[in-house]
Coordinates of C-alpha atoms in Angstrom, one line a residue:
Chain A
X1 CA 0.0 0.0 0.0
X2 CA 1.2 3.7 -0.8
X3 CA 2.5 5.7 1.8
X4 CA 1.1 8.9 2.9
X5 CA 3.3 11.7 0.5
X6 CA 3.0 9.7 -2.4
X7 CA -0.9 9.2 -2.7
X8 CA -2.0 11.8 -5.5
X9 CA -5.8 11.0 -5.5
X10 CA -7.5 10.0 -2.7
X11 CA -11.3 9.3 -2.3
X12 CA -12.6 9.6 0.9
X13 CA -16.2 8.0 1.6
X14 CA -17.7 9.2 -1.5
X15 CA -21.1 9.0 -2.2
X16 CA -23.3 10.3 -5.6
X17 CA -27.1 10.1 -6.1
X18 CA -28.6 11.6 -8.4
X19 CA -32.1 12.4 -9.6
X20 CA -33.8 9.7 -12.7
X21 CA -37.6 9.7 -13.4
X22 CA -38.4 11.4 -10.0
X23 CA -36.3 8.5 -7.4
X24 CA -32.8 8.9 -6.1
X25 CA -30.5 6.9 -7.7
X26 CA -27.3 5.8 -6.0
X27 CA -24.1 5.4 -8.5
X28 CA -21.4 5.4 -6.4
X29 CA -22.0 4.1 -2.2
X30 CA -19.2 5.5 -0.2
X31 CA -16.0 5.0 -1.9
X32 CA -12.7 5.0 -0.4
X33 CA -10.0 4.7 -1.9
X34 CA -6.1 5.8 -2.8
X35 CA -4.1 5.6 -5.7
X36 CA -0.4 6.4 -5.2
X37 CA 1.8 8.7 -7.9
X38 CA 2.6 7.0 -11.4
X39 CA 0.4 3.8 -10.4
X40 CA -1.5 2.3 -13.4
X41 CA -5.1 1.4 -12.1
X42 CA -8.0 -0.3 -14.0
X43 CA -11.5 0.4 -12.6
X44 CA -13.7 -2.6 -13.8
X45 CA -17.3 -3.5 -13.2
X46 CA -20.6 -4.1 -14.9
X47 CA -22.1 -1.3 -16.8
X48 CA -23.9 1.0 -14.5
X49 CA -21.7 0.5 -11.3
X50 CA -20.2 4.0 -11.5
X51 CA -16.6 3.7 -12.6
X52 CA -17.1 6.5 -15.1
X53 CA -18.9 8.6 -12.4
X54 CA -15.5 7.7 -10.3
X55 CA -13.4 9.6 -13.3
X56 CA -16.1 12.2 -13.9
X57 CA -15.4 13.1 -10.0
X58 CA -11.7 13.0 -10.3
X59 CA -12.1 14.9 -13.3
X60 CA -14.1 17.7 -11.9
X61 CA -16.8 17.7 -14.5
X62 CA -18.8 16.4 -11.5
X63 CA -19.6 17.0 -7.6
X64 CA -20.0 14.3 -4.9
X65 CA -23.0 14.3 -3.1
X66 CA -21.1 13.3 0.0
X67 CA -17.5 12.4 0.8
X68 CA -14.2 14.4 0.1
X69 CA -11.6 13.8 -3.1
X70 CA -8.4 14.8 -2.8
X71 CA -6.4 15.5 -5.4
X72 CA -2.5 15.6 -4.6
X73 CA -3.0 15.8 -1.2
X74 CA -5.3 18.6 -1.7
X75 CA -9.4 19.7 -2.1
X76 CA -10.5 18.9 -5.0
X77 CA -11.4 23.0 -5.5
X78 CA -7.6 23.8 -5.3
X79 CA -7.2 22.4 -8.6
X80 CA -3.2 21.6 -7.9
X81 CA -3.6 18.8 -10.2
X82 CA -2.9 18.7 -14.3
X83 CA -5.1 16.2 -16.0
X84 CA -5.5 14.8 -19.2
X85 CA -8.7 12.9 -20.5
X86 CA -9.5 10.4 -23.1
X87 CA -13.0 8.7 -23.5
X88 CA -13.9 6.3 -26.2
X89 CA -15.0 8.9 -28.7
X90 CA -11.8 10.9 -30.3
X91 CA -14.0 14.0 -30.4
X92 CA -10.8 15.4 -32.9
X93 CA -11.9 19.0 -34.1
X94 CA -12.9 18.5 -37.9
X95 CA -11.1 21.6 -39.2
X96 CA -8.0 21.3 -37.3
X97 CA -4.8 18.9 -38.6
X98 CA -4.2 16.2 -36.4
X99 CA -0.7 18.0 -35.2
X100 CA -3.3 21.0 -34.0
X101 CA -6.0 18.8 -32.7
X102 CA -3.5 17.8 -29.9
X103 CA -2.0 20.8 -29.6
X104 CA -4.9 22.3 -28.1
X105 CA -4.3 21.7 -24.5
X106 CA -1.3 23.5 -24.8
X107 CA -3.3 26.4 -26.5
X108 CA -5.6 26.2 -22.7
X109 CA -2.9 25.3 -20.0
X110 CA -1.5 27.8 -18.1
X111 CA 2.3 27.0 -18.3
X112 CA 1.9 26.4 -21.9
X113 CA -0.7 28.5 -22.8
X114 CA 1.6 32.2 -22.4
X115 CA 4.0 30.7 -25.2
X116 CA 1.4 29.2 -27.3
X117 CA 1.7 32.2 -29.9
X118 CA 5.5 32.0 -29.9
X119 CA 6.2 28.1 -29.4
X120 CA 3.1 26.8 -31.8
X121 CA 5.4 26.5 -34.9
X122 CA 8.7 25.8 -32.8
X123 CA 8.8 23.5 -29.9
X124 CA 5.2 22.4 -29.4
X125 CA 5.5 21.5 -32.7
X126 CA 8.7 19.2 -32.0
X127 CA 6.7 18.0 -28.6
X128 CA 3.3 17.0 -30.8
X129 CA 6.1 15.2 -33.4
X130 CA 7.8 13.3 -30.8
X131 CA 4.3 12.7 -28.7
X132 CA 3.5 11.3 -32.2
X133 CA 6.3 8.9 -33.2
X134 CA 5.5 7.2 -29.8
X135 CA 2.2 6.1 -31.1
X136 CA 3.5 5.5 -34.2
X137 CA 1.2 8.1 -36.3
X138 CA 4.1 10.7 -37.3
X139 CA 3.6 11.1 -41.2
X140 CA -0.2 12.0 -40.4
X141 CA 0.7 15.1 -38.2
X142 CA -0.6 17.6 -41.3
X143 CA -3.6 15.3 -41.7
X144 CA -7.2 15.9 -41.4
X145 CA -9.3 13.8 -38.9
X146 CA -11.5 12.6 -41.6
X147 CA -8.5 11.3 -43.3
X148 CA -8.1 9.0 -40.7
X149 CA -9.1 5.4 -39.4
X150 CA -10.6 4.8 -35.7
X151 CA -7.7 3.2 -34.4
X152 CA -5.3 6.1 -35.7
X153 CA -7.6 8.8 -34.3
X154 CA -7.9 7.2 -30.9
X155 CA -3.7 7.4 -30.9
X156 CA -4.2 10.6 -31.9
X157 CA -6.7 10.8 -28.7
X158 CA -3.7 9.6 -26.8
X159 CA -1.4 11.9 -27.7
X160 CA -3.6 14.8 -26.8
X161 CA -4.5 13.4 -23.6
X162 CA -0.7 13.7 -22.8
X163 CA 0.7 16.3 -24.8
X164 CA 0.5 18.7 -21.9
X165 CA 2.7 16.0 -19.4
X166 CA -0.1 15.9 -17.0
X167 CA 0.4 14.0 -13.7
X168 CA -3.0 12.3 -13.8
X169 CA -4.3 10.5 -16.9
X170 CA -8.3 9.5 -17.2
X171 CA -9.0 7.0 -19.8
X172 CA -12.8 5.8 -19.9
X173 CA -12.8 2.9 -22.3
X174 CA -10.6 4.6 -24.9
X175 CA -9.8 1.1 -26.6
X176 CA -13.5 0.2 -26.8
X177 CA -14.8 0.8 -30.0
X178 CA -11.6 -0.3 -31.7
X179 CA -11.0 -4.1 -33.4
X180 CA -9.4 -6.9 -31.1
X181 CA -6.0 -6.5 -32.9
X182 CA -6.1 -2.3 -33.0
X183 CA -6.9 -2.5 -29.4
X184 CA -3.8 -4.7 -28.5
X185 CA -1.7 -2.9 -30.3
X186 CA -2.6 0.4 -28.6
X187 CA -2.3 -1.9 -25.2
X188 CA 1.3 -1.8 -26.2
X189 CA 1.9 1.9 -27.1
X190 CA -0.2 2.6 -24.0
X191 CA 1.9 0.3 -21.8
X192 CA 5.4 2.2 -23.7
X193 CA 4.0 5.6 -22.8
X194 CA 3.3 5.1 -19.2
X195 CA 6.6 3.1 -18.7
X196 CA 8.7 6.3 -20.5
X197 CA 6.5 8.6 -18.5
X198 CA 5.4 7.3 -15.5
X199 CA 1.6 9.6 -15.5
X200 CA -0.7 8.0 -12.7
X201 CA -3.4 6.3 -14.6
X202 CA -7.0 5.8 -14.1
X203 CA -8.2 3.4 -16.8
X204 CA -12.3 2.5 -16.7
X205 CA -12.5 -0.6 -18.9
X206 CA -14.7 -3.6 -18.9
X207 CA -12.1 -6.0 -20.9
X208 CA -10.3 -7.6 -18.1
X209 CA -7.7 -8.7 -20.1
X210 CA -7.1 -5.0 -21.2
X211 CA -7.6 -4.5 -17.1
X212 CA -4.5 -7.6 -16.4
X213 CA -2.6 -6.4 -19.8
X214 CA -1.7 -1.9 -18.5
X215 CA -2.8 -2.2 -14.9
X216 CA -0.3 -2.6 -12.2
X217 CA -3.5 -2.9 -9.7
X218 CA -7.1 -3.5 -10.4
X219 CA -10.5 -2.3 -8.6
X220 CA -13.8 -4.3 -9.0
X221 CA -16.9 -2.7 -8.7
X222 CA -20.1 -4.1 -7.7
X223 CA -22.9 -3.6 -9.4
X224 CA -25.2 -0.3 -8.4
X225 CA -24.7 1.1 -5.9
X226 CA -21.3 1.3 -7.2
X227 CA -18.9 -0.2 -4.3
X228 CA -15.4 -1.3 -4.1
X229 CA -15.1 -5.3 -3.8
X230 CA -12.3 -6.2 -5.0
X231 CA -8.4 -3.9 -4.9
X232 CA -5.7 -6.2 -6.0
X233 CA -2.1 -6.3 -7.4
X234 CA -1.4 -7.5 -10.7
X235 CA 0.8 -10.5 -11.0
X236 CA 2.6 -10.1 -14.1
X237 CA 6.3 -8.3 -14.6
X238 CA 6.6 -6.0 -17.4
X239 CA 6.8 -5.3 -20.0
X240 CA 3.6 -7.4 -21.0
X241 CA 3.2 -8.8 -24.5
X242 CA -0.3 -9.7 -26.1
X243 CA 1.3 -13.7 -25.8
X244 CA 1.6 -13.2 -22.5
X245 CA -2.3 -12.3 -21.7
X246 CA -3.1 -15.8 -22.8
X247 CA -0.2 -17.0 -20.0
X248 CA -1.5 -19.4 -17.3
X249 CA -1.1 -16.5 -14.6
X250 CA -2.8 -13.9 -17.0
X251 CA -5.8 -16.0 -17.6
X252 CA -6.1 -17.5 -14.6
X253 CA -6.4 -13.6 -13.1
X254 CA -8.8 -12.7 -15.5
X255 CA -10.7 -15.7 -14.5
X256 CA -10.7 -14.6 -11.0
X257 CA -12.0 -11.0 -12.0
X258 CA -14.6 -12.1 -14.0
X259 CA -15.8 -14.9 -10.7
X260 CA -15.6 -11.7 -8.7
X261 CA -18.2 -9.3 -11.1
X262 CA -20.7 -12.2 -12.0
X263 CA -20.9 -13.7 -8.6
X264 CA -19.6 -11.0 -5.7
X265 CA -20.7 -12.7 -2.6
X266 CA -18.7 -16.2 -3.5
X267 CA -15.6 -14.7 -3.6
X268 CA -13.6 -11.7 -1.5
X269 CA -10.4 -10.1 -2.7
X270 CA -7.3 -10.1 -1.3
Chain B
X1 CA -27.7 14.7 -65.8
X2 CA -23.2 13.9 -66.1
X3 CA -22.8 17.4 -67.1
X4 CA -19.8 19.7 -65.8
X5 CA -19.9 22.3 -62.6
X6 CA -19.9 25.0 -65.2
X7 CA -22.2 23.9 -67.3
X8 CA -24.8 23.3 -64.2
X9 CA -24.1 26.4 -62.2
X10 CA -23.3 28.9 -65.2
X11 CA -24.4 28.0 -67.9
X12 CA -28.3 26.2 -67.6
X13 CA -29.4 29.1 -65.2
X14 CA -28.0 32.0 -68.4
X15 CA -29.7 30.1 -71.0
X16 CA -33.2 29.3 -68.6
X17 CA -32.9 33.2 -68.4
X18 CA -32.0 33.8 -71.6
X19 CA -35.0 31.3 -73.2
X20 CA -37.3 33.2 -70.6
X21 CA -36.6 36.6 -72.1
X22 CA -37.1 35.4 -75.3
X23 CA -40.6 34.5 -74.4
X24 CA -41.6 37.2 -72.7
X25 CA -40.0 39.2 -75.9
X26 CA -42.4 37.6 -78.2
X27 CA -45.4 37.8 -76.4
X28 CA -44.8 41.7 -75.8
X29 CA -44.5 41.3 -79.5
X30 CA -47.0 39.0 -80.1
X31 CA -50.1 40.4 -78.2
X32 CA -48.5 43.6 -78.5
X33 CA -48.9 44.5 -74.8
X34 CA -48.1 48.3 -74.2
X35 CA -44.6 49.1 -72.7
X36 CA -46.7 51.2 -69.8
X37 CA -47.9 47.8 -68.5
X38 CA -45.1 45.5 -69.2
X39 CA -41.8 46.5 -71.4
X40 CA -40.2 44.6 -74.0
X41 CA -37.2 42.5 -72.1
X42 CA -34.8 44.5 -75.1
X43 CA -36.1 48.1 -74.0
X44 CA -35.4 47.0 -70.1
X45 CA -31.8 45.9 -71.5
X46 CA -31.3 48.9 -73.6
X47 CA -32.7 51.7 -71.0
X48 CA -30.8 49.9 -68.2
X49 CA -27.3 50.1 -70.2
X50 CA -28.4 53.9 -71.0
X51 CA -29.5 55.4 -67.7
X52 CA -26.5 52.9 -66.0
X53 CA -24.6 56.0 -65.0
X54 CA -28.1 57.7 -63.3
X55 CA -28.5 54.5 -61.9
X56 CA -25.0 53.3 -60.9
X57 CA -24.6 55.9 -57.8
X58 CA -28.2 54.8 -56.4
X59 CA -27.1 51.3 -56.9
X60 CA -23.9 51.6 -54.8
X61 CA -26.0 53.7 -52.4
X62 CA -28.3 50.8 -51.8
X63 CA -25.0 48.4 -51.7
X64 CA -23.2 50.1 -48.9
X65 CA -26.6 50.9 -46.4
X66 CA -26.6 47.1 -47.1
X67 CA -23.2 45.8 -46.4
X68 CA -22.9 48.4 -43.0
X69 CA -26.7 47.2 -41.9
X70 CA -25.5 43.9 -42.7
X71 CA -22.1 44.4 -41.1
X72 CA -24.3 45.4 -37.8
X73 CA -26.3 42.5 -37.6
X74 CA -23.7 40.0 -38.2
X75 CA -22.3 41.5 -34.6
X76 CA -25.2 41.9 -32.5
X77 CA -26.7 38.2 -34.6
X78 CA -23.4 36.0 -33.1
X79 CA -23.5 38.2 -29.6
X80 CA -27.0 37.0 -29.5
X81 CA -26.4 33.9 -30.5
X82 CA -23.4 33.2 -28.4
X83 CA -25.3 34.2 -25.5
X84 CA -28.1 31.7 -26.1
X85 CA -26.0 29.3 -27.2
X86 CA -23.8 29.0 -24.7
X87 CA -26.5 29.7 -21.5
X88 CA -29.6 27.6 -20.9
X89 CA -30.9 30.8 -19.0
X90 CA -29.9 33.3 -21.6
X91 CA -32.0 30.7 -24.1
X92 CA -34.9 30.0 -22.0
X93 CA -35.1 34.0 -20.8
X94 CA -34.4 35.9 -24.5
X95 CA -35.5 33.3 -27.0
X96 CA -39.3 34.6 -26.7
X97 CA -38.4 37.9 -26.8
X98 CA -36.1 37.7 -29.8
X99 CA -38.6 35.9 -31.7
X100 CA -41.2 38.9 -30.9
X101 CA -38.9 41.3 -32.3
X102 CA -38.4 39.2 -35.3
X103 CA -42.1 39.1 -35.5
X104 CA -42.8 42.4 -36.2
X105 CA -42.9 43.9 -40.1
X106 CA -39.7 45.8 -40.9
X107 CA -42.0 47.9 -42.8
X108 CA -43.7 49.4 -39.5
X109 CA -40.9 50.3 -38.3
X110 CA -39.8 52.3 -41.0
X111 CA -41.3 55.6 -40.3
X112 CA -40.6 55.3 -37.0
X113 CA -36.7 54.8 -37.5
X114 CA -37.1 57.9 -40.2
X115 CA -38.5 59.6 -36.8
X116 CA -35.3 58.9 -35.0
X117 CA -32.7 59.1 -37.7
X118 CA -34.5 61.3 -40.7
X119 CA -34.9 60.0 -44.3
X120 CA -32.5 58.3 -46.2
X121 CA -29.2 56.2 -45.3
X122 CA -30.4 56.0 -41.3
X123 CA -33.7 54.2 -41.2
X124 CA -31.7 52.0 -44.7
X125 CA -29.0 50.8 -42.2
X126 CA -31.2 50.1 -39.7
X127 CA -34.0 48.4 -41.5
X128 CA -31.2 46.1 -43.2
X129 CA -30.0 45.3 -39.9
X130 CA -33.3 44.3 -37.7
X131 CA -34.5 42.4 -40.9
X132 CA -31.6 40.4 -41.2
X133 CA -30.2 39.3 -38.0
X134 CA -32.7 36.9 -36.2
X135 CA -31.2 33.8 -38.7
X136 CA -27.8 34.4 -37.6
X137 CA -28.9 34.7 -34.3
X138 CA -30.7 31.2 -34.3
X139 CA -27.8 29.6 -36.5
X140 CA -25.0 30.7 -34.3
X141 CA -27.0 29.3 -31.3
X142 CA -27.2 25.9 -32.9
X143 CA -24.3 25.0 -33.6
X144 CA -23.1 26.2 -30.3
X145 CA -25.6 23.8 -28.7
X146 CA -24.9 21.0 -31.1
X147 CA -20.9 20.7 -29.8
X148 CA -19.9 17.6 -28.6
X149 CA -20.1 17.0 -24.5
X150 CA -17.1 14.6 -24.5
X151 CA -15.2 17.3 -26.2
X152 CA -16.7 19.9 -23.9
X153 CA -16.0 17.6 -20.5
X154 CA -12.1 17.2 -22.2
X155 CA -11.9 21.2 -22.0
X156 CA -13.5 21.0 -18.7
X157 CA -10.8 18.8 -17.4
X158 CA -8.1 21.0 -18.3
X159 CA -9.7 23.8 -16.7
X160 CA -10.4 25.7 -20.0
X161 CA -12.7 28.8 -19.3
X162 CA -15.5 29.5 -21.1
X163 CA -14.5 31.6 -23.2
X164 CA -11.5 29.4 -24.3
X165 CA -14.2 26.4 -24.6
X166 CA -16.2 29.2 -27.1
X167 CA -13.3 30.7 -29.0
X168 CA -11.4 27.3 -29.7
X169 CA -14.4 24.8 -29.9
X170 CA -17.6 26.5 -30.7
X171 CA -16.7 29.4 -32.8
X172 CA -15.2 27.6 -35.6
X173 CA -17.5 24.6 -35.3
X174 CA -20.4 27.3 -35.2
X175 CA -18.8 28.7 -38.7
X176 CA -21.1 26.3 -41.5
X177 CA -24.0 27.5 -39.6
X178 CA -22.9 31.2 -39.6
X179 CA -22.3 31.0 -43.3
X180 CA -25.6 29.6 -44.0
X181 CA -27.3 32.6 -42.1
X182 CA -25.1 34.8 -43.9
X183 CA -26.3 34.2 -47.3
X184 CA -30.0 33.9 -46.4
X185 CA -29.3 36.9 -44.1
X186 CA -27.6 39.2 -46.7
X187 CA -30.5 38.5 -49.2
X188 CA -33.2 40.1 -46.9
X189 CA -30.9 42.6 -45.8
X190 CA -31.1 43.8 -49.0
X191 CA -34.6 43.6 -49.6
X192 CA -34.5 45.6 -46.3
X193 CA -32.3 48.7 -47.4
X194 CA -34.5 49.1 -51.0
X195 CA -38.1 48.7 -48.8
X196 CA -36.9 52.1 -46.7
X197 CA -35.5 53.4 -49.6
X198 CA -38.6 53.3 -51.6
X199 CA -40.5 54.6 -48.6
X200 CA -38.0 56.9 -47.2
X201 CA -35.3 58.1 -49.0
X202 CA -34.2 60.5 -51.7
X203 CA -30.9 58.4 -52.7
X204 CA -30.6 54.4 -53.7
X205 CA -31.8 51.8 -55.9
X206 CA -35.2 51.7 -54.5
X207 CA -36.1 55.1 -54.3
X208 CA -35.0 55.5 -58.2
X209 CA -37.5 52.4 -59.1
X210 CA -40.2 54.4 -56.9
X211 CA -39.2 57.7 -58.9
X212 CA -39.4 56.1 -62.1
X213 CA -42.9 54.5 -61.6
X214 CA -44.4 58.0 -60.7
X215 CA -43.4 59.3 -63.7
X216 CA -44.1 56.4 -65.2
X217 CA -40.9 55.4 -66.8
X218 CA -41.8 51.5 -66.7
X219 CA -38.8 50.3 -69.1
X220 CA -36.6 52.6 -66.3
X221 CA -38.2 50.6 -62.9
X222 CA -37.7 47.3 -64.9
X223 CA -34.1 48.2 -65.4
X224 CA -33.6 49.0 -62.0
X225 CA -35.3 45.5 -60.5
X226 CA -33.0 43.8 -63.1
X227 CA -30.5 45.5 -61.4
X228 CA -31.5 44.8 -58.3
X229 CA -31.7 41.1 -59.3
X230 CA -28.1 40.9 -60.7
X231 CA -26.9 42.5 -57.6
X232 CA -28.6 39.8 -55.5
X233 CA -26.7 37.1 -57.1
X234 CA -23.8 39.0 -56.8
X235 CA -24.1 39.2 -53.5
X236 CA -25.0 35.6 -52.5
X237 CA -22.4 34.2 -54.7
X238 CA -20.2 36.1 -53.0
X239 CA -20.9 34.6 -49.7
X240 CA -21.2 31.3 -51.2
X241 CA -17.6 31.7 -52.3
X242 CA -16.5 32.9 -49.0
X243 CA -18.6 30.2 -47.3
X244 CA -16.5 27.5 -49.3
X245 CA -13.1 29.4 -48.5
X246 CA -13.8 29.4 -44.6
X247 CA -15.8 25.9 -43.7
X248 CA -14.5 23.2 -46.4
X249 CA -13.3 21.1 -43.8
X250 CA -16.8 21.0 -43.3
X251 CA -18.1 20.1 -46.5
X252 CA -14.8 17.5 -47.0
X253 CA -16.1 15.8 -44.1
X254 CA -19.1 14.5 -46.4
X255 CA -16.8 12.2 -48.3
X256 CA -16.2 8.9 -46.8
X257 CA -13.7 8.6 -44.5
X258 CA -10.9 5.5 -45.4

C-alpha cells in the first residue's frame, strides 16, 4: 500500500445520487480509496456501477454528493492537479490537422498556454512530433481527422491526452470501440507511454484482459450502488506482451475477475 | 444529368434566363402589350445600359446601407447567438423575446426609425440590420448547442474557461452554420435597405424604381429590378464563395472517411 506523500488521488467515503424519473439513484456508495503517484489502475465492473462517475469526479466535470476527493493531497477546489482525458469517442476537431488537434491543451494550460503564440510553430511543434512517433502516427501530423481510421484517431486521442505532461491520466474505455488487434496494439503503445513517462493512470475498462494487460493494480466494482469489492495487485512483470495475456497466470487472473463481477458474494479479494 | 460544374451552375441558369426573355420578348411582340404595362425585355436591357450612370450611384448607395446594416447584424446576430447558445438561462429568458422582435414587419418600423434618424441612409442601415439578424442569431446558437459534451467535459478537465471552450471549440464549429445565415441573411438585408429606400429616401436603388414609376418610366423601374436582381446574385455568390473558403473542412467531411 502507498505511503502517505505519495498518494496523489484519494477518495474519501464518497457518495453520488442523483435524480432519474423522480427517485434517487445511487451510483457510487461510499468509496474509499487511494491511488499512489505513477500507479497504473484499472477500474472494472458491470455497466452502470459507477466507474465512469468515479473519473467524472476525479475529473471535476462532477460533484460528490457526500465524501471528500483529494487531489494531490489537496481539495479537489484547489485544482493543484494537471489532468488529461480520453473517452472512447476521439471528439478530434474536424477543421484542425491532427498536429493542431492535440496541440490544443497546450493552447488552454496555463504553463503552456503564455508561449502558445510564440512556441506553436517551434517546440510544441517538435513535442506534438515526438508525442506522435510514440504512437507510431508521425507522417499523419498535417492530416485531417477525416482522413483518418478509428484506431489512428484514438492514438491521436492519446497523444492529446498527454501532450501537456499531465500528472493524472483518465481514460474511460478509450480502446473500446476499436477491433481486437487495433486494441492490442494500442495496449502496447499505452503500456510504452506510461513506462517512459510514468503519469498515474485511471483506466475505466470492462475487458479484463485489457484490465490484467496496462494495470499494475485493479479495482472491481459491484454492481449499483457502485462499491469497491475487490483492490488487488497485478501478478505479471513487465513489459507485458499480447502472448503473454493468454499465459496461465494472466488468464487464470482474468478468470478470477470475471468470478468476482458475476458472482460477488462467493468470492472476497485479497 | 453527367454534365460539368460549369455547365450546371453557369451555364443552364444563363440560357433558362436567356430562353425566358425570349418568351416574354415575343409575347410583348405577339399580343403587342403596351410598354406602360409590361416592357419589351430588349427596352429594359437597352434603358438599363443607358440610364447605368443615373442609376449606378443609387445602386452603390443601396450596396453600402446594405453591407454596413449587414455588417451590424452579423455582430449583435453572433452576440446574441453566443449568449443563447452558450447559456440555458440566456435561451430560456431571451429566446421569446427575440422571436417577438423578429415578428414584427420591418416595414412598420420604418417611419418610426425615419423619426429617429431622418430619411434616407439612417432608417436603410437600420431596417437592413433588424430584418436580417434573427437567422444568424438562431444559427450561431445551434451550432453552439450541437458541440460535442465529450469534447466539452475534455476542456473542462483541463480547466479551460468558457471563453477558451467558445473561441477554440464553438466558434469555428459554429462557422457552417454562420455562413448559411449569412447568405439567407444578406439576401433580406437587402430587400431591407431598398423597402426604406422606396419609402424613405431620396438616394438608392429603391427610391430610383419608386421615382421612375411616378413618372411612369416603366422600361426605367424594370431596369432598375433587373438591377436589383443581378446584384442579389452577386451578393449571395459572393458569400457562397467565401462560405466555401472558410468551412470546407466541413463540406470534405461528407466524403467517406478510409
Amino acid at each position: 500500500m502507498p505511503t502517505r506523500q505519495d498518494i496523489l488521488v484519494e477518495l474519501e467515503r464518497l457518495s453520488l445520487t442523483f435524480e432519474a424519473g423522480g427517485a434517487p439513484v445511487t451510483a457510487l456508495d461510499n468509496v474509499s480509496l487511494k491511488v499512489a503517484d505513477g500507479e497504473f489502475v484499472a477500474l472494472i465492473g458491470p455497466s452502470g456501477c459507477g466507474k465512469s462517475s468515479i473519473l467524472r469526479l476525479v475529473a471535476g466535470l462532477q460533484k460528490p454528493s457526500s465524501g471528500f476527493l483529494f487531489l494531490g493531497g489537496r481539495e479537489q477546489a484547489a485544482n493543484a492537479l494537471s489532468v488529461g482525458l480520453a473517452f472512447q469517442n476521439p471528439t478530434m476537431l474536424p477543421w484542425l490537422t491532427i498536429e493542431r488537434n492535440i496541440m490544443l491543451p497546450l493552447k488552454v494550460v496555463p504553463p503552456f498556454r503564455q508561449q502558445y503564440r510564440r512556441e506553436r510553430t517551434r517546440s510544441f511543434r517538435d513535442k506534438v512530433h515526438e508525442m506522435l512517433r510514440l504512437v507510431g502516427l508521425e507522417q499523419f501530423a498535417s492530416h485531417f481527422p477525416w482522413q483518418l481510421s478509428g484506431g489512428m484517431l484514438q492514438r491521436a486521442n492519446l497523444c492529446r491526452a498527454l501532450i501537456h505532461e499531465p500528472q493524472l491520466l483518465l481514460l474511460d474505455e478509450p480502446f473500446g470501440a476499436l477491433d481486437q488487434f487495433t486494441r492490442e496494439e494500442l495496449w502496447g503503445v499505452m503500456q510504452n507511454i506510461w513506462q517512459a513517462r510514468r503519469p498515474t493512470v485511471l483506466l475505466v475498462t470492462h475487458d479484463l484482459r485489457e484490465a490484467a494487460f496496462l494495470a499494475e493494480r485493479t479495482i472491481v466494482m459491484s454492481p449499483r450502488p457502485g462499491r469497491i469489492i475487490s483492490d488487488m495487485q497485478v501478478p505479471l512483470a513487465r513489459p507485458r506482451t499480447s502472448e503473454q495475456s493468454y499465459s496461465v497466470e494472466a488468464v487464470e487472473f482474468c478468470q478470477h475477475l470475471r468470478r468476482l463481477i458475476s458472482d460477488p458474494a462467493t468470492e472476497t479479494g485479497r | 444529368m453527367t454534365s460539368s460544374p460549369f455547365v450546371r451552375r453557369v451555364l443552364a441558369p444563363l440560357l433558362i434566363t436567356l430562353a425566358g426573355f425570349i418568351l416574354w420578348e415575343i409575347a410583348c411582340r405577339a399580343f403587342g402589350i403596351s410598354s406602360f404595362v409590361l416592357p419589351k425585355p430588349s427596352a429594359i436591357i437597352v434603358t438599363m445600359v443607358e440610364r447605368f450612370p443615373a442609376l449606378w450611384p443609387n445602386l452603390w448607395q443601396t450596396i453600402l446601407t446594405t453591407l454596413i446594416g449587414f455588417a451590424l447584424s452579423l455582430v449583435i446576430g453572433i452576440f446574441f447567438g453566443a449568449l443563447i447558445g452558450m447559456s440555458r438561462f440566456a435561451y430560456d429568458s431571451l429566446y421569446p423575446i427575440l422571436v417577438a422582435i423578429s415578428s414584427i414587419p420591418k416595414v412598420a418600423l420604418i417611419p418610426i426609425f425615419v423619426v429617429w434618424l431622418g430619411a434616407g441612409t439612417g432608417p436603410a442601415i437600420l431596417t437592413a440590420c433588424v430584418i436580417s439578424f434573427f437567422p444568424i442569431v438562431v444559427n450561431v446558437a445551434t451550432g453552439l448547442a450541437t458541440t460535442e459534451p465529450e469534447l466539452e467535459d475534455v476542456l473542462h478537465a483541463l480547466k479551460a474557461s468558457r471563453f477558451d471552450i467558445f473561441w477554440n471549440v464553438g466558434l469555428p464549429r459554429t462557422m457552417p452554420y454562420l455562413f448559411a445565415a449569412m447568405k439567407v441573411a444578406i439576401s433580406i438585408a437587402f430587400i431591407g435597405s431598398i423597402t426604406s429606400e422606396a419609402i424613405a429616401s431620396n438616394r438608392g436603388i429603391g427610391n430610383a424604381m419608386l421615382v421612375a414609376t411616378t413618372n411612369f418610366d416603366m422600361p426605367l423601374a424594370f431596369a432598375a429590378l433587373l438591377l436589383i436582381s443581378i446584384t442579389g446574385v452577386v451578393f449571395y455568390f459572393l458569400f457562397v464563395m467565401l462560405e466555401n473558403r472558410m468551412t470546407g473542412w466541413a463540406q470534405r467531411n461528407k466524403n467517406a472517411r478510409p
